[in-house]
Amino acid sequence: MIDAEAFIAQHGLAVGQDAGGDVSETGLSVDADRSHPAISAQDDDAVPQHHDRHSGRRTRRSSWGAHGASRQKTLDDPCDIDACREAALRLLDCSDRSSHALRERLIGKGYDETVADSVVVRLAEVGLINDEAYAQSVVRYCAGRMLGERGTLLELSRKGVDRALAQQAVNQARDAGVFIDSAWELGRRVAMRTAGLDPQVRRRRFWSAGGRKGHSPDVLRDVSESLFSDRPQ
């Protein structure tokens, strides 16, 4: 009777694999593509995909494999301002960006810093980049996600918005009651999900969610006392 190692060698199977595909340590099939966020087809840096005619799956080509396409093209001239401008416009077509984020992206592509600065300044002059409007759009996005003041500041910073401009946008939103409204919306959603549970559990879950969203303790306390009180409503 053939032993296990001989059988594996005979059929060309590696340990931990199965003829159907990769297998994790738990024995569950692993789809590598599901572990990464979707890449926009519009982004010029998107990893090219090919169709596996044997498995029927659409997979991304490796940028390191023998047949993989390189993700980073070598620039013919890092000081080519026209090419830099075209690259900037393609990036803006994919999504709005702050001037700082766009500049860093261009430099990351290999363009000279002076050239990238010149392109960003010119795009701002013609109105294709507007940091103030971009900051306001980020604040609206954060409000839709029920983020608080601290969470919104972090998001603005992550997107490359200037610190002073980010603080100004957050101050305006706070004065308009945006973060109070988002905290109440978060509270109502938690209240619906936790209906029937012990009041202490409901309060704890709300405070935990509010903390992750970056809300201030004072705002969370007001909402909690109104929505999760032990007193009959």
XYZ file of C-alpha atoms in Angstrom:
233
model
C 0.000 0.000 0.000
C 1.397 3.376 -1.017
C 2.141 5.712 1.883
C 0.916 9.321 2.156
C 4.209 10.975 1.184
C 4.549 8.831 -1.930
C 0.954 9.584 -2.907
C 1.567 13.332 -2.547
C 4.749 13.143 -4.613
C 3.053 11.043 -7.266
C 0.158 13.476 -7.726
C 2.200 16.649 -7.468
C 0.385 18.024 -4.441
C 2.203 20.192 -1.910
C 1.461 19.886 1.780
C -1.472 22.150 2.729
C -2.826 22.221 -0.824
C -5.695 20.595 -2.556
C -6.435 20.229 -6.257
C -9.152 22.840 -5.855
C -6.894 25.705 -4.732
C -5.085 27.203 -1.748
C -6.082 25.980 1.664
C -5.581 27.777 4.964
C -4.378 26.160 8.159
C -7.990 25.624 9.146
C -8.676 23.723 5.925
C -10.921 26.435 4.501
C -10.438 27.599 0.940
C -8.649 30.945 0.729
C -9.431 33.490 -1.966
C -6.482 35.903 -1.959
C -8.368 38.569 -3.859
C -10.978 38.898 -1.085
C -8.359 40.049 1.413
C -7.707 43.301 -0.412
C -9.949 46.297 -1.078
C -11.303 46.613 -4.592
C -9.073 48.674 -6.863
C -10.808 51.204 -9.074
C -10.609 50.424 -12.762
C -10.099 54.125 -13.367
C -6.947 54.424 -11.268
C -3.900 54.395 -13.491
C -2.055 52.498 -10.756
C -4.588 49.703 -10.594
C -3.081 46.232 -10.788
C -3.882 44.655 -14.182
C -6.117 41.606 -14.120
C -6.276 38.490 -16.278
C -8.776 35.693 -16.609
C -7.732 32.199 -15.637
C -9.255 30.030 -18.370
C -8.876 26.886 -16.249
C -10.524 28.013 -13.019
C -12.790 30.728 -14.426
C -11.525 33.183 -11.796
C -10.385 36.717 -12.533
C -7.111 37.312 -10.727
C -4.577 40.123 -10.419
C -1.212 39.721 -12.087
C 1.728 39.746 -9.744
C 4.051 42.699 -10.208
C 6.966 40.455 -9.158
C 6.307 37.289 -11.155
C 8.129 36.357 -14.343
C 5.081 37.293 -16.407
C 3.839 40.122 -14.149
C 3.447 43.644 -15.435
C 5.369 46.324 -13.562
C 3.114 48.667 -11.586
C 5.612 51.527 -11.590
C 6.635 52.862 -14.977
C 10.044 54.484 -15.226
C 9.691 58.136 -16.151
C 11.514 59.284 -19.268
C 11.916 62.757 -17.806
C 11.000 63.569 -14.184
C 11.064 67.267 -15.121
C 8.512 66.938 -17.950
C 5.865 69.364 -16.733
C 3.343 68.370 -19.415
C 3.543 64.695 -18.454
C 3.284 65.642 -14.789
C 0.181 67.724 -15.472
C -1.437 64.841 -17.371
C -0.661 62.487 -14.488
C -2.229 64.959 -12.054
C -5.387 65.232 -14.154
C -5.704 61.452 -14.317
C -5.420 61.265 -10.547
C -8.093 63.939 -10.128
C -10.337 62.062 -12.549
C -10.171 59.080 -10.185
C -11.058 61.106 -7.079
C -10.806 64.571 -5.575
C -7.648 65.191 -3.577
C -6.130 67.894 -1.436
C -3.227 69.827 -2.929
C -0.826 68.202 -0.458
C -2.044 64.697 -1.242
C -1.804 65.336 -4.987
C 1.715 66.731 -4.659
C 2.857 63.720 -2.647
C 1.275 61.364 -5.169
C 3.086 62.995 -8.073
C 6.408 62.921 -6.269
C 5.748 59.286 -5.443
C 5.377 58.641 -9.168
C 8.889 59.998 -9.685
C 8.286 63.590 -10.756
C 10.621 66.312 -9.603
C 9.385 68.159 -6.496
C 9.667 71.575 -8.159
C 7.695 70.358 -11.168
C 5.027 68.796 -8.950
C 4.739 72.041 -6.961
C 4.326 74.045 -10.162
C 1.609 71.746 -11.495
C -0.336 71.742 -8.212
C -0.176 75.543 -7.935
C -1.408 75.968 -11.502
C -4.291 73.518 -11.012
C -5.321 75.433 -7.910
C -5.211 78.720 -9.843
C -7.621 77.424 -12.481
C -9.936 75.955 -9.845
C -9.286 72.254 -10.430
C -8.032 71.954 -6.845
C -9.830 73.686 -4.000
C -8.616 72.643 -0.573
C -11.379 74.482 1.281
C -14.138 72.859 -0.767
C -12.404 69.506 -0.452
C -12.231 69.849 3.336
C -15.956 70.599 3.454
C -16.695 67.521 1.354
C -14.646 65.378 3.732
C -16.590 66.787 6.696
C -19.874 65.868 4.987
C -18.539 62.380 4.322
C -17.558 62.021 7.981
C -20.973 63.221 9.123
C -22.553 60.553 6.951
C -20.436 57.979 8.757
C -21.538 59.469 12.103
C -17.995 60.501 13.052
C -17.371 62.960 15.838
C -15.067 65.968 15.995
C -11.924 63.991 16.788
C -12.682 61.336 14.179
C -13.278 63.971 11.526
C -10.001 65.720 12.301
C -8.160 62.432 11.929
C -9.835 61.766 8.593
C -8.963 65.234 7.292
C -5.362 64.714 8.331
C -5.271 61.302 6.691
C -6.448 62.855 3.430
C -3.685 65.459 3.484
C -5.716 68.536 4.403
C -3.653 71.323 5.979
C -3.920 71.280 9.787
C -5.190 74.860 10.094
C -7.756 74.372 7.332
C -8.879 71.073 8.842
C -9.411 72.706 12.233
C -11.342 75.536 10.613
C -13.650 73.115 8.801
C -14.224 71.132 12.000
C -14.951 74.294 13.998
C -17.556 75.353 11.453
C -19.168 71.919 11.570
C -19.211 71.960 15.375
C -20.832 75.416 15.451
C -23.480 74.141 13.038
C -24.273 71.198 15.337
C -23.055 68.578 12.857
C -21.342 66.385 15.436
C -24.264 66.506 17.862
C -26.570 65.377 15.071
C -24.244 62.539 14.103
C -23.963 61.412 17.741
C -27.744 61.303 18.039
C -28.016 59.326 14.815
C -25.423 56.880 16.117
C -27.330 56.629 19.405
C -30.611 55.886 17.653
C -29.004 53.126 15.592
C -27.387 51.519 18.615
C -30.693 51.777 20.489
C -32.482 49.929 17.692
C -29.852 47.185 17.546
C -29.775 46.672 21.312
C -33.491 46.901 22.047
C -34.468 44.495 24.848
C -30.963 44.179 26.290
C -29.934 45.246 29.764
C -29.642 49.079 29.976
C -26.055 48.851 31.187
C -25.108 46.722 28.178
C -26.818 49.167 25.833
C -24.989 52.127 27.345
C -21.666 50.331 27.166
C -22.126 49.499 23.507
C -23.105 53.057 22.686
C -20.099 54.522 24.480
C -17.829 52.034 22.746
C -19.233 52.920 19.328
C -19.087 56.644 20.075
C -15.478 56.400 21.188
C -14.471 54.619 18.007
C -16.209 57.313 15.987
C -14.289 60.045 17.790
C -17.137 61.762 19.645
C -16.484 63.857 22.727
C -17.502 62.438 26.138
C -19.830 65.391 26.825
C -21.857 64.747 23.682
C -21.969 61.002 24.329
C -23.123 61.593 27.910
C -26.070 63.743 26.807
C -27.198 61.195 24.215
C -26.700 58.259 26.566
C -28.755 59.812 29.358
C -31.621 60.453 26.971
C -31.667 57.197 25.018
C -30.335 54.627 27.459
C -31.661 55.745 30.818
C -32.946 53.206 33.340
C -35.952 55.432 33.863
C -39.144 54.563 31.941
C -39.511 56.670 28.820
